Amino acid sequence: LLSTPLNPLQHDYTQAMQRSGGMLLKLLNDALDLARIEAGRLELEPSPFDPRQLLSEVAQLEQGLAHAKGLRFVLEMSDDLPAQWLGDALRIKQVLLNLANNALKFTEHGEVILRARRSADGLLCSISDTGPGISEASQARLFQRFEQADSPQRRVGSGLGLAICRELVDMMGGSIELESQLGHGSTFHVHMPLAEPAVAMPVDEFASGRHYRLLLVEDDPIVATVICGLLEREGHKVKHVGNGLAALGELAHAPFDAALLDLDLPGVDGFQIARLIRQREHAGQHLPLLAVTARSGNGDEAKARESGMDGFLRKPVSGEQLITALARVVPGTVASEELPA
């Protein structure tokens, strides 16, 4: 909706809806993460990632909030960061976004700086702000669950973010430290041990101008409309069907560059559809399959890959996440035939 023509009032309303939805999603994810941690079911999923790209994405996501508050958000990266590290990029980004969001939330004037440099065994980040600072009494309990420092922004959030950051960093074998003084701002130091992959994997980037012909298998019409809209906005052609049997019918009559499969479909689920697609492929054929699911279990991604899927995304997804995931699974050669009407 925000990418369509809107008058100023409609634009403000739509942004308010987006912020409210984002806050609700964050509260829900915090509660789910805490439940998984307590149950011992939260597992890290390390894979090669580009630290510079990750840090740039964090900075890009924070620029909007900084601009809205009239603040500067600065990213400083040292030159010695490696091309790739081995770690759970999603959880690393979660920690840095949480700390950066907090810094922006409690800062009214000045700037927030995210600094990143290489340590002896991994990544050392610091997030500094020019906010009011945190008293020693509040510092002592800040990383406890449901605790927040006294401030006008106290009601914004659950008080779980910093506790989850500490849990995640502990799982990585790292540490979080806080330096703060009332009236002089705050700095969080995060140390995360990371190994370099034995063989550097090529970084797969989306090349602008590549337009895909995609099959979306999704039974929820609202979710389907959102995903179709995000993909079509990038110039891709999307054919939507609501169940697995219809998907098999489409694949029998028209070529596609990739298929996006919901896992919980009526009748035949996404895992079974993926297996059937693989069974029907001839030698040399391989349709890229991307799972797009609301499931949150740790074993779902492994199960999806065992069934023959090439990629995995959890809802809700952004347009950027969809495009990045597709770029990782779709080969460079894109078919040129038009989708059937």
mmCIF file of C-alpha atoms in Angstrom:
data_model
loop_
_atom_site.group_PDB
_atom_site.id
_atom_site.type_symbol
_atom_site.label_atom_id
_atom_site.label_comp_id
_atom_site.label_asym_id
_atom_site.label_seq_id
_atom_site.Cartn_x
_atom_site.Cartn_y
_atom_site.Cartn_z
ATOM 1 C CA LEU A 1 0.000 0.000 0.000
ATOM 2 C CA LEU A 2 2.849 2.365 0.824
ATOM 3 C CA SER A 3 4.256 1.857 -2.673
ATOM 4 C CA THR A 4 1.020 3.128 -4.293
ATOM 5 C CA PRO A 5 -0.105 6.758 -4.774
ATOM 6 C CA LEU A 6 -1.562 8.066 -1.488
ATOM 7 C CA ASN A 7 -2.472 11.497 -0.255
ATOM 8 C CA PRO A 8 -0.520 12.751 2.817
ATOM 9 C CA LEU A 9 -3.224 11.739 5.318
ATOM 10 C CA GLN A 10 -3.558 8.239 3.850
ATOM 11 C CA HIS A 11 0.217 7.890 3.872
ATOM 12 C CA ASP A 12 0.370 8.823 7.570
ATOM 13 C CA TYR A 13 -2.403 6.340 8.419
ATOM 14 C CA THR A 14 -0.672 3.582 6.458
ATOM 15 C CA GLN A 15 2.655 4.234 8.156
ATOM 16 C CA ALA A 16 0.909 4.105 11.529
ATOM 17 C CA MET A 17 -0.575 0.720 10.593
ATOM 18 C CA GLN A 18 2.864 -0.529 9.554
ATOM 19 C CA ARG A 19 4.483 0.655 12.801
ATOM 20 C CA SER A 20 1.711 -0.866 14.913
ATOM 21 C CA GLY A 21 1.915 -4.168 13.051
ATOM 22 C CA GLY A 22 5.685 -4.179 13.414
ATOM 23 C CA MET A 23 5.451 -3.565 17.157
ATOM 24 C CA LEU A 24 2.861 -6.327 17.596
ATOM 25 C CA LEU A 25 5.061 -8.726 15.621
ATOM 26 C CA LYS A 26 8.081 -7.841 17.754
ATOM 27 C CA LEU A 27 6.174 -8.445 21.001
ATOM 28 C CA LEU A 28 4.963 -11.804 19.716
ATOM 29 C CA ASN A 29 8.413 -12.846 18.486
ATOM 30 C CA ASP A 30 9.997 -11.834 21.809
ATOM 31 C CA ALA A 31 7.502 -13.960 23.731
ATOM 32 C CA LEU A 32 8.013 -16.934 21.381
ATOM 33 C CA ASP A 33 11.802 -16.638 21.550
ATOM 34 C CA LEU A 34 11.696 -16.531 25.340
ATOM 35 C CA ALA A 35 9.458 -19.611 25.418
ATOM 36 C CA ARG A 36 11.843 -21.479 23.091
ATOM 37 C CA ILE A 37 14.846 -20.492 25.199
ATOM 38 C CA GLU A 38 13.165 -21.671 28.412
ATOM 39 C CA ALA A 39 12.194 -24.960 26.755
ATOM 40 C CA GLY A 40 15.715 -25.449 25.385
ATOM 41 C CA ARG A 41 14.323 -25.529 21.852
ATOM 42 C CA LEU A 42 15.998 -22.431 20.427
ATOM 43 C CA GLU A 43 18.922 -23.546 18.281
ATOM 44 C CA LEU A 44 21.428 -21.482 16.348
ATOM 45 C CA GLU A 45 21.684 -22.163 12.612
ATOM 46 C CA PRO A 46 25.199 -21.145 11.524
ATOM 47 C CA SER A 47 25.980 -20.615 7.855
ATOM 48 C CA PRO A 48 28.409 -18.406 5.896
ATOM 49 C CA PHE A 49 27.407 -14.726 5.780
ATOM 50 C CA ASP A 50 28.921 -11.424 4.691
ATOM 51 C CA PRO A 51 29.427 -9.253 7.824
ATOM 52 C CA ARG A 52 29.580 -6.019 5.844
ATOM 53 C CA GLN A 53 26.285 -6.774 4.146
ATOM 54 C CA LEU A 54 24.684 -7.708 7.481
ATOM 55 C CA LEU A 55 25.859 -4.501 9.170
ATOM 56 C CA SER A 56 24.751 -2.393 6.197
ATOM 57 C CA GLU A 57 21.288 -3.972 6.332
ATOM 58 C CA VAL A 58 21.027 -3.153 10.054
ATOM 59 C CA ALA A 59 21.999 0.461 9.372
ATOM 60 C CA GLN A 60 19.567 0.703 6.463
ATOM 61 C CA LEU A 61 16.692 -0.551 8.608
ATOM 62 C CA GLU A 62 17.478 1.963 11.361
ATOM 63 C CA GLN A 63 17.798 4.999 9.092
ATOM 64 C CA GLY A 64 14.019 5.438 8.836
ATOM 65 C CA LEU A 65 13.480 5.621 12.599
ATOM 66 C CA ALA A 66 16.493 7.901 13.012
ATOM 67 C CA HIS A 67 15.250 10.258 10.300
ATOM 68 C CA ALA A 68 11.760 10.380 11.822
ATOM 69 C CA LYS A 69 13.254 11.522 15.140
ATOM 70 C CA GLY A 70 15.702 13.974 13.593
ATOM 71 C CA LEU A 71 18.706 11.872 14.644
ATOM 72 C CA ARG A 72 21.817 10.684 12.818
ATOM 73 C CA PHE A 73 22.500 6.968 12.567
ATOM 74 C CA VAL A 74 26.139 6.295 11.712
ATOM 75 C CA LEU A 75 27.748 3.001 10.718
ATOM 76 C CA GLU A 76 31.506 2.634 11.155
ATOM 77 C CA MET A 77 33.129 -0.619 9.961
ATOM 78 C CA SER A 78 36.823 -1.391 10.244
ATOM 79 C CA ASP A 79 38.709 -2.425 7.122
ATOM 80 C CA ASP A 80 39.802 -5.776 8.556
ATOM 81 C CA LEU A 81 36.373 -7.452 8.534
ATOM 82 C CA PRO A 82 36.592 -10.723 6.578
ATOM 83 C CA ALA A 83 34.600 -11.422 3.434
ATOM 84 C CA GLN A 84 32.649 -14.106 5.283
ATOM 85 C CA TRP A 85 32.064 -15.463 8.753
ATOM 86 C CA LEU A 86 30.299 -18.585 9.933
ATOM 87 C CA GLY A 87 27.392 -17.825 12.259
ATOM 88 C CA ASP A 88 23.643 -17.405 12.644
ATOM 89 C CA ALA A 89 23.223 -14.171 10.683
ATOM 90 C CA LEU A 90 19.515 -13.898 11.574
ATOM 91 C CA ARG A 91 20.216 -13.975 15.323
ATOM 92 C CA ILE A 92 23.224 -11.662 15.046
ATOM 93 C CA LYS A 93 21.063 -9.177 13.171
ATOM 94 C CA GLN A 94 18.319 -9.580 15.806
ATOM 95 C CA VAL A 95 20.754 -8.641 18.587
ATOM 96 C CA LEU A 96 22.131 -5.606 16.747
ATOM 97 C CA LEU A 97 18.689 -4.375 15.645
ATOM 98 C CA ASN A 98 17.364 -4.680 19.190
ATOM 99 C CA LEU A 99 20.245 -2.681 20.653
ATOM 100 C CA ALA A 100 20.107 -0.069 17.876
ATOM 101 C CA ASN A 101 16.320 0.280 18.228
ATOM 102 C CA ASN A 102 16.691 0.828 21.969
ATOM 103 C CA ALA A 103 19.370 3.452 21.430
ATOM 104 C CA LEU A 104 17.175 5.360 18.967
ATOM 105 C CA LYS A 105 14.083 4.972 21.135
ATOM 106 C CA PHE A 106 15.699 6.566 24.186
ATOM 107 C CA THR A 107 17.690 9.252 22.343
ATOM 108 C CA GLU A 108 15.993 12.569 21.653
ATOM 109 C CA HIS A 109 18.909 14.611 20.277
ATOM 110 C CA GLY A 110 22.199 13.839 18.568
ATOM 111 C CA GLU A 111 23.176 10.483 17.094
ATOM 112 C CA VAL A 112 23.519 6.745 17.431
ATOM 113 C CA ILE A 113 26.712 5.091 16.197
ATOM 114 C CA LEU A 114 27.143 1.416 15.353
ATOM 115 C CA ARG A 115 30.854 0.512 15.287
ATOM 116 C CA ALA A 116 32.093 -2.891 14.167
ATOM 117 C CA ARG A 117 35.613 -4.271 14.188
ATOM 118 C CA ARG A 118 37.342 -7.607 14.167
ATOM 119 C CA SER A 119 38.413 -9.084 17.486
ATOM 120 C CA ALA A 120 40.898 -11.900 18.094
ATOM 121 C CA ASP A 121 38.161 -14.525 17.661
ATOM 122 C CA GLY A 122 35.208 -12.840 16.010
ATOM 123 C CA LEU A 123 33.131 -9.656 15.839
ATOM 124 C CA LEU A 124 33.115 -6.792 18.319
ATOM 125 C CA CYS A 125 30.301 -4.246 17.955
ATOM 126 C CA SER A 126 29.473 -1.185 20.002
ATOM 127 C CA ILE A 127 26.236 0.799 19.857
ATOM 128 C CA SER A 128 26.649 4.300 21.323
ATOM 129 C CA ASP A 129 23.994 6.966 21.805
ATOM 130 C CA THR A 130 23.752 10.546 23.039
ATOM 131 C CA GLY A 131 20.702 9.784 25.161
ATOM 132 C CA PRO A 132 20.061 10.467 28.856
ATOM 133 C CA GLY A 133 22.213 7.600 30.117
ATOM 134 C CA ILE A 134 21.210 4.844 32.541
ATOM 135 C CA SER A 135 21.568 4.959 36.311
ATOM 136 C CA GLU A 136 23.661 2.346 38.126
ATOM 137 C CA ALA A 137 20.530 0.978 39.809
ATOM 138 C CA SER A 138 18.820 0.443 36.456
ATOM 139 C CA GLN A 139 21.965 -1.037 34.894
ATOM 140 C CA ALA A 140 22.031 -3.776 37.526
ATOM 141 C CA ARG A 141 18.647 -5.144 36.442
ATOM 142 C CA LEU A 142 18.437 -4.031 32.804
ATOM 143 C CA PHE A 143 19.088 -7.473 31.285
ATOM 144 C CA GLN A 144 16.475 -9.155 33.466
ATOM 145 C CA ARG A 145 13.184 -10.169 31.880
ATOM 146 C CA PHE A 146 10.346 -7.628 31.756
ATOM 147 C CA GLU A 147 12.660 -4.883 33.062
ATOM 148 C CA GLN A 148 12.908 -1.430 31.499
ATOM 149 C CA ALA A 149 14.736 1.727 32.496
ATOM 150 C CA ASP A 150 12.578 4.585 33.752
ATOM 151 C CA SER A 151 11.856 6.956 30.871
ATOM 152 C CA PRO A 152 8.975 8.455 28.887
ATOM 153 C CA GLN A 153 9.368 5.484 26.486
ATOM 154 C CA ARG A 154 8.902 2.901 29.237
ATOM 155 C CA ARG A 155 5.544 1.748 27.845
ATOM 156 C CA VAL A 156 7.001 1.075 24.397
ATOM 157 C CA GLY A 157 8.028 -2.590 24.310
ATOM 158 C CA SER A 158 7.873 -5.660 26.478
ATOM 159 C CA GLY A 159 11.052 -5.420 28.507
ATOM 160 C CA LEU A 160 12.151 -8.706 26.924
ATOM 161 C CA GLY A 161 14.461 -7.433 24.191
ATOM 162 C CA LEU A 162 17.677 -7.044 26.182
ATOM 163 C CA ALA A 163 17.094 -10.288 28.073
ATOM 164 C CA ILE A 164 16.744 -12.155 24.779
ATOM 165 C CA CYS A 165 19.854 -10.408 23.398
ATOM 166 C CA ARG A 166 21.844 -11.645 26.370
ATOM 167 C CA GLU A 167 20.473 -15.184 25.976
ATOM 168 C CA LEU A 168 21.331 -15.239 22.260
ATOM 169 C CA VAL A 169 24.830 -13.860 22.758
ATOM 170 C CA ASP A 170 25.408 -16.357 25.585
ATOM 171 C CA MET A 171 24.397 -19.161 23.186
ATOM 172 C CA MET A 172 27.047 -17.884 20.772
ATOM 173 C CA GLY A 173 29.650 -17.951 23.541
ATOM 174 C CA GLY A 174 29.878 -14.158 23.559
ATOM 175 C CA SER A 175 29.130 -11.308 25.948
ATOM 176 C CA ILE A 176 27.271 -7.985 26.256
ATOM 177 C CA GLU A 177 28.577 -5.168 28.429
ATOM 178 C CA LEU A 178 27.105 -1.755 29.173
ATOM 179 C CA GLU A 179 28.885 1.536 29.784
ATOM 180 C CA SER A 180 26.633 4.411 30.817
ATOM 181 C CA GLN A 181 26.493 7.501 32.960
ATOM 182 C CA LEU A 182 23.484 9.708 33.598
ATOM 183 C CA GLY A 183 23.530 12.658 31.233
ATOM 184 C CA HIS A 184 26.330 11.234 29.090
ATOM 185 C CA GLY A 185 24.669 8.580 26.935
ATOM 186 C CA SER A 186 25.163 4.812 26.812
ATOM 187 C CA THR A 187 27.311 2.296 24.944
ATOM 188 C CA PHE A 188 26.572 -1.417 24.615
ATOM 189 C CA HIS A 189 29.563 -3.601 23.696
ATOM 190 C CA VAL A 190 28.752 -6.936 22.058
ATOM 191 C CA HIS A 191 31.386 -9.605 21.494
ATOM 192 C CA MET A 192 30.435 -12.592 19.337
ATOM 193 C CA PRO A 193 32.989 -15.339 18.621
ATOM 194 C CA LEU A 194 32.796 -16.320 14.945
ATOM 195 C CA ALA A 195 34.823 -18.648 12.765
ATOM 196 C CA GLU A 196 35.710 -18.120 9.131
ATOM 197 C CA PRO A 197 34.354 -20.823 6.777
ATOM 198 C CA ALA A 198 36.974 -23.281 5.602
ATOM 199 C CA VAL A 199 36.116 -22.474 1.988
ATOM 200 C CA ALA A 200 34.595 -19.095 1.215
ATOM 201 C CA MET A 201 31.158 -19.554 -0.328
ATOM 202 C CA PRO A 202 30.188 -17.213 -3.162
ATOM 203 C CA VAL A 203 27.919 -14.423 -1.987
ATOM 204 C CA ASP A 204 24.693 -14.659 -3.976
ATOM 205 C CA GLU A 205 23.341 -11.207 -4.793
ATOM 206 C CA PHE A 206 20.173 -10.345 -6.657
ATOM 207 C CA ALA A 207 20.934 -8.863 -10.050
ATOM 208 C CA SER A 208 18.557 -6.063 -10.940
ATOM 209 C CA GLY A 209 16.578 -6.685 -14.101
ATOM 210 C CA ARG A 210 16.139 -10.413 -13.542
ATOM 211 C CA HIS A 211 12.442 -11.146 -13.780
ATOM 212 C CA TYR A 212 11.128 -14.565 -12.796
ATOM 213 C CA ARG A 213 8.042 -16.535 -13.717
ATOM 214 C CA LEU A 214 6.827 -17.919 -10.400
ATOM 215 C CA LEU A 215 4.228 -20.342 -9.100
ATOM 216 C CA LEU A 216 2.802 -19.459 -5.668
ATOM 217 C CA VAL A 217 1.025 -22.254 -3.790
ATOM 218 C CA GLU A 218 -0.827 -20.628 -0.872
ATOM 219 C CA ASP A 219 -4.291 -21.388 0.504
ATOM 220 C CA ASP A 220 -4.795 -18.125 2.420
ATOM 221 C CA PRO A 221 -6.091 -15.534 -0.089
ATOM 222 C CA ILE A 222 -4.900 -12.534 1.976
ATOM 223 C CA VAL A 223 -1.375 -13.889 2.336
ATOM 224 C CA ALA A 224 -1.367 -14.770 -1.360
ATOM 225 C CA THR A 225 -2.416 -11.242 -2.318
ATOM 226 C CA VAL A 226 0.390 -9.746 -0.219
ATOM 227 C CA ILE A 227 3.091 -12.061 -1.602
ATOM 228 C CA CYS A 228 1.881 -11.612 -5.196
ATOM 229 C CA GLY A 229 1.901 -7.855 -4.741
ATOM 230 C CA LEU A 230 5.443 -7.830 -3.347
ATOM 231 C CA LEU A 231 6.745 -9.985 -6.181
ATOM 232 C CA GLU A 232 4.846 -8.247 -8.989
ATOM 233 C CA ARG A 233 6.105 -4.884 -7.762
ATOM 234 C CA GLU A 234 9.615 -6.167 -8.590
ATOM 235 C CA GLY A 235 8.542 -7.090 -12.109
ATOM 236 C CA HIS A 236 7.990 -10.823 -11.615
ATOM 237 C CA LYS A 237 5.055 -12.745 -13.120
ATOM 238 C CA VAL A 238 3.166 -14.792 -10.528
ATOM 239 C CA LYS A 239 0.607 -17.560 -10.982
ATOM 240 C CA HIS A 240 -1.277 -18.316 -7.751
ATOM 241 C CA VAL A 241 -3.024 -21.580 -6.886
ATOM 242 C CA GLY A 242 -4.607 -22.558 -3.594
ATOM 243 C CA ASN A 243 -3.587 -26.207 -3.210
ATOM 244 C CA GLY A 244 -0.950 -28.730 -4.136
ATOM 245 C CA LEU A 245 -2.927 -30.655 -6.752
ATOM 246 C CA ALA A 246 -3.613 -27.442 -8.681
ATOM 247 C CA ALA A 247 0.110 -26.704 -8.466
ATOM 248 C CA LEU A 248 0.981 -30.049 -10.054
ATOM 249 C CA GLY A 249 -1.499 -29.291 -12.823
ATOM 250 C CA GLU A 250 0.107 -25.913 -13.543
ATOM 251 C CA LEU A 251 3.596 -27.422 -13.566
ATOM 252 C CA ALA A 252 2.476 -30.043 -16.079
ATOM 253 C CA HIS A 253 1.336 -27.397 -18.566
ATOM 254 C CA ALA A 254 3.702 -24.418 -18.171
ATOM 255 C CA PRO A 255 7.381 -23.827 -17.293
ATOM 256 C CA PHE A 256 8.289 -21.764 -14.219
ATOM 257 C CA ASP A 257 11.559 -20.399 -12.859
ATOM 258 C CA ALA A 258 10.645 -21.333 -9.270
ATOM 259 C CA ALA A 259 7.744 -22.303 -7.001
ATOM 260 C CA LEU A 260 6.927 -20.873 -3.572
ATOM 261 C CA LEU A 261 5.160 -23.421 -1.373
ATOM 262 C CA ASP A 262 3.225 -22.954 1.835
ATOM 263 C CA LEU A 263 3.816 -25.981 4.064
ATOM 264 C CA ASP A 264 0.302 -26.212 5.557
ATOM 265 C CA LEU A 265 -1.912 -26.743 2.535
ATOM 266 C CA PRO A 266 -5.325 -28.417 2.391
ATOM 267 C CA GLY A 267 -5.199 -32.068 1.360
ATOM 268 C CA VAL A 268 -1.596 -32.599 0.322
ATOM 269 C CA ASP A 269 0.837 -30.502 2.365
ATOM 270 C CA GLY A 270 3.893 -28.624 1.093
ATOM 271 C CA PHE A 271 6.334 -31.385 2.080
ATOM 272 C CA GLN A 272 4.419 -33.956 0.034
ATOM 273 C CA ILE A 273 4.073 -31.596 -2.932
ATOM 274 C CA ALA A 274 7.827 -31.024 -2.945
ATOM 275 C CA ARG A 275 8.445 -34.792 -2.958
ATOM 276 C CA LEU A 276 5.959 -35.312 -5.804
ATOM 277 C CA ILE A 277 7.594 -32.561 -7.857
ATOM 278 C CA ARG A 278 11.022 -34.115 -7.374
ATOM 279 C CA GLN A 279 9.718 -37.590 -8.261
ATOM 280 C CA ARG A 280 8.247 -36.302 -11.530
ATOM 281 C CA GLU A 281 11.389 -34.495 -12.669
ATOM 282 C CA HIS A 282 13.455 -36.078 -15.427
ATOM 283 C CA ALA A 283 17.241 -36.251 -15.490
ATOM 284 C CA GLY A 284 18.732 -32.755 -15.620
ATOM 285 C CA GLN A 285 15.535 -31.065 -14.435
ATOM 286 C CA HIS A 286 15.387 -29.183 -11.141
ATOM 287 C CA LEU A 287 12.678 -26.647 -10.299
ATOM 288 C CA PRO A 288 13.841 -24.350 -7.466
ATOM 289 C CA LEU A 289 11.414 -24.721 -4.548
ATOM 290 C CA LEU A 290 11.121 -22.119 -1.782
ATOM 291 C CA ALA A 291 9.170 -22.906 1.389
ATOM 292 C CA VAL A 292 7.230 -19.911 2.754
ATOM 293 C CA THR A 293 5.601 -20.798 6.063
ATOM 294 C CA ALA A 294 4.223 -19.474 9.326
ATOM 295 C CA ARG A 295 5.645 -22.478 11.189
ATOM 296 C CA SER A 296 8.166 -21.636 13.905
ATOM 297 C CA GLY A 297 9.577 -25.047 14.856
ATOM 298 C CA ASN A 298 13.341 -25.519 14.728
ATOM 299 C CA GLY A 299 13.094 -28.751 12.734
ATOM 300 C CA ASP A 300 10.847 -27.438 9.968
ATOM 301 C CA GLU A 301 13.646 -26.099 7.766
ATOM 302 C CA ALA A 302 15.575 -29.378 7.892
ATOM 303 C CA LYS A 303 12.387 -31.309 7.116
ATOM 304 C CA ALA A 304 11.635 -28.992 4.182
ATOM 305 C CA ARG A 305 15.098 -29.493 2.716
ATOM 306 C CA GLU A 306 14.814 -33.265 3.169
ATOM 307 C CA SER A 307 11.599 -33.177 1.141
ATOM 308 C CA GLY A 308 13.459 -31.505 -1.744
ATOM 309 C CA MET A 309 13.119 -27.762 -1.108
ATOM 310 C CA ASP A 310 16.001 -25.410 -1.861
ATOM 311 C CA GLY A 311 15.152 -22.476 0.409
ATOM 312 C CA PHE A 312 13.114 -21.605 3.483
ATOM 313 C CA LEU A 313 11.374 -18.392 4.635
ATOM 314 C CA ARG A 314 9.201 -17.714 7.661
ATOM 315 C CA LYS A 315 6.171 -15.440 7.398
ATOM 316 C CA PRO A 316 5.632 -12.572 7.542
ATOM 317 C CA VAL A 317 8.079 -11.829 4.749
ATOM 318 C CA SER A 318 9.169 -8.561 3.172
ATOM 319 C CA GLY A 319 9.738 -7.955 -0.508
ATOM 320 C CA GLU A 320 13.489 -7.773 0.132
ATOM 321 C CA GLN A 321 13.471 -11.161 1.872
ATOM 322 C CA LEU A 322 11.566 -12.751 -1.003
ATOM 323 C CA ILE A 323 13.900 -11.351 -3.651
ATOM 324 C CA THR A 324 17.028 -12.330 -1.718
ATOM 325 C CA ALA A 325 15.746 -15.869 -1.143
ATOM 326 C CA LEU A 326 14.830 -16.288 -4.817
ATOM 327 C CA ALA A 327 18.230 -15.019 -5.942
ATOM 328 C CA ARG A 328 19.830 -17.748 -3.855
ATOM 329 C CA VAL A 329 17.852 -20.625 -5.356
ATOM 330 C CA VAL A 330 17.140 -19.599 -8.970
ATOM 331 C CA PRO A 331 19.927 -20.303 -11.491
ATOM 332 C CA GLY A 332 21.272 -17.477 -13.630
ATOM 333 C CA THR A 333 19.389 -18.565 -16.760
ATOM 334 C CA VAL A 334 15.835 -17.251 -16.704
ATOM 335 C CA ALA A 335 13.190 -18.671 -19.032
ATOM 336 C CA SER A 336 11.678 -16.135 -21.362
ATOM 337 C CA GLU A 337 8.244 -17.599 -22.179
ATOM 338 C CA GLU A 338 5.213 -15.686 -20.984
ATOM 339 C CA LEU A 339 2.925 -17.038 -18.296
ATOM 340 C CA PRO A 340 -0.351 -18.435 -19.613
ATOM 341 C CA ALA A 341 -3.378 -16.238 -19.051
#
